[in-house]
PDB file of C-alpha atoms in Angstrom:
ATOM      1  CA  UNK A   1     -13.624   5.374 -19.214  1.00 33.00           C
ATOM      2  CA  UNK A   2     -17.000   6.867 -17.370  1.00 37.00           C
ATOM      3  CA  UNK A   3     -18.660   8.493 -20.227  1.00 42.00           C
ATOM      4  CA  UNK A   4     -21.472   9.787 -17.885  1.00 46.00           C
ATOM      5  CA  UNK A   5     -19.213  11.713 -15.824  1.00 61.00           C
ATOM      6  CA  UNK A   6     -17.979  14.611 -17.802  1.00 79.00           C
ATOM      7  CA  UNK A   7     -15.705  17.054 -16.788  1.00 92.00           C
ATOM      8  CA  UNK A   8     -13.388  20.282 -17.276  1.00 93.00           C
ATOM      9  CA  UNK A   9      -9.808  20.514 -16.343  1.00 92.00           C
ATOM     10  CA  UNK A  10      -7.894  23.970 -16.156  1.00 93.00           C
ATOM     11  CA  UNK A  11      -4.358  23.547 -16.740  1.00 92.00           C
ATOM     12  CA  UNK A  12      -2.195  26.850 -16.691  1.00 90.00           C
ATOM     13  CA  UNK A  13       1.303  27.545 -15.091  1.00 88.00           C
ATOM     14  CA  UNK A  14       4.799  29.031 -16.090  1.00 92.00           C
ATOM     15  CA  UNK A  15       5.677  29.983 -19.413  1.00 94.00           C
ATOM     16  CA  UNK A  16       9.098  28.085 -19.158  1.00 95.00           C
ATOM     17  CA  UNK A  17       7.315  25.001 -17.891  1.00 96.00           C
ATOM     18  CA  UNK A  18       8.453  22.302 -19.994  1.00 95.00           C
ATOM     19  CA  UNK A  19       7.500  18.490 -18.466  1.00 97.00           C
ATOM     20  CA  UNK A  20       5.235  17.373 -21.281  1.00 96.00           C
ATOM     21  CA  UNK A  21       5.217  14.018 -20.062  1.00 98.00           C
ATOM     22  CA  UNK A  22       4.063  15.041 -16.502  1.00 97.00           C
ATOM     23  CA  UNK A  23       1.339  17.042 -18.232  1.00 96.00           C
ATOM     24  CA  UNK A  24       0.480  13.925 -20.563  1.00 98.00           C
ATOM     25  CA  UNK A  25       0.355  11.371 -17.641  1.00 98.00           C
ATOM     26  CA  UNK A  26      -1.883  13.560 -15.592  1.00 96.00           C
ATOM     27  CA  UNK A  27      -4.299  14.543 -18.556  1.00 96.00           C
ATOM     28  CA  UNK A  28      -4.298  11.010 -19.466  1.00 97.00           C
ATOM     29  CA  UNK A  29      -5.418   9.766 -16.436  1.00 96.00           C
ATOM     30  CA  UNK A  30      -8.117  12.094 -16.022  1.00 95.00           C
ATOM     31  CA  UNK A  31      -9.357  11.819 -19.373  1.00 95.00           C
ATOM     32  CA  UNK A  32      -9.742   7.952 -18.358  1.00 94.00           C
ATOM     33  CA  UNK A  33     -11.920   9.227 -15.784  1.00 91.00           C
ATOM     34  CA  UNK A  34     -14.216  10.891 -17.833  1.00 91.00           C
ATOM     35  CA  UNK A  35     -12.785  14.442 -17.760  1.00 95.00           C
ATOM     36  CA  UNK A  36     -13.437  15.455 -21.547  1.00 94.00           C
ATOM     37  CA  UNK A  37     -12.744  19.231 -21.647  1.00 96.00           C
ATOM     38  CA  UNK A  38      -9.312  21.216 -21.028  1.00 96.00           C
ATOM     39  CA  UNK A  39      -9.361  24.728 -19.911  1.00 95.00           C
ATOM     40  CA  UNK A  40      -6.027  26.541 -21.078  1.00 95.00           C
ATOM     41  CA  UNK A  41      -4.661  30.319 -21.598  1.00 95.00           C
ATOM     42  CA  UNK A  42      -3.009  29.760 -24.824  1.00 94.00           C
ATOM     43  CA  UNK A  43       0.664  31.183 -23.161  1.00 95.00           C
ATOM     44  CA  UNK A  44       3.640  29.030 -24.235  1.00 95.00           C
ATOM     45  CA  UNK A  45       4.399  26.812 -21.795  1.00 96.00           C
ATOM     46  CA  UNK A  46       2.425  24.490 -19.425  1.00 96.00           C
ATOM     47  CA  UNK A  47      -0.486  25.740 -21.574  1.00 96.00           C
ATOM     48  CA  UNK A  48       0.523  24.789 -24.798  1.00 97.00           C
ATOM     49  CA  UNK A  49       1.852  21.582 -23.934  1.00 97.00           C
ATOM     50  CA  UNK A  50      -1.417  20.823 -22.007  1.00 97.00           C
ATOM     51  CA  UNK A  51      -3.219  21.978 -25.904  1.00 98.00           C
ATOM     52  CA  UNK A  52      -1.087  19.902 -27.661  1.00 98.00           C
ATOM     53  CA  UNK A  53      -1.713  16.746 -25.227  1.00 98.00           C
ATOM     54  CA  UNK A  54      -5.349  17.402 -25.139  1.00 98.00           C
ATOM     55  CA  UNK A  55      -5.387  16.928 -28.894  1.00 98.00           C
ATOM     56  CA  UNK A  56      -3.869  13.784 -28.906  1.00 98.00           C
ATOM     57  CA  UNK A  57      -6.140  12.608 -26.832  1.00 97.00           C
ATOM     58  CA  UNK A  58      -9.157  14.410 -28.683  1.00 96.00           C
ATOM     59  CA  UNK A  59     -10.581  16.365 -25.631  1.00 96.00           C
ATOM     60  CA  UNK A  60     -12.539  19.431 -26.265  1.00 96.00           C
ATOM     61  CA  UNK A  61     -10.372  22.588 -25.714  1.00 97.00           C
ATOM     62  CA  UNK A  62     -11.560  25.492 -24.325  1.00 96.00           C
ATOM     63  CA  UNK A  63      -9.181  28.796 -24.777  1.00 96.00           C
ATOM     64  CA  UNK A  64      -9.050  32.008 -22.756  1.00 94.00           C
ATOM     65  CA  UNK A  65      -6.382  34.217 -23.840  1.00 89.00           C
TER      66      UNK A  65
END
């Protein structure tokens, strides 16, 4: 992990989105590159899935409902 390259990731999308494996893979790869913050809108679907994955990865979560 490149600690000096902290960054933010925005994930928002369909409220019917349910592919958590895809979100997990993308967030995991970005986290390894030093991205440490997730921005999401607290909606069901993509936002909620991303928030769950971010918590597992111990990323900071910035909700914007």
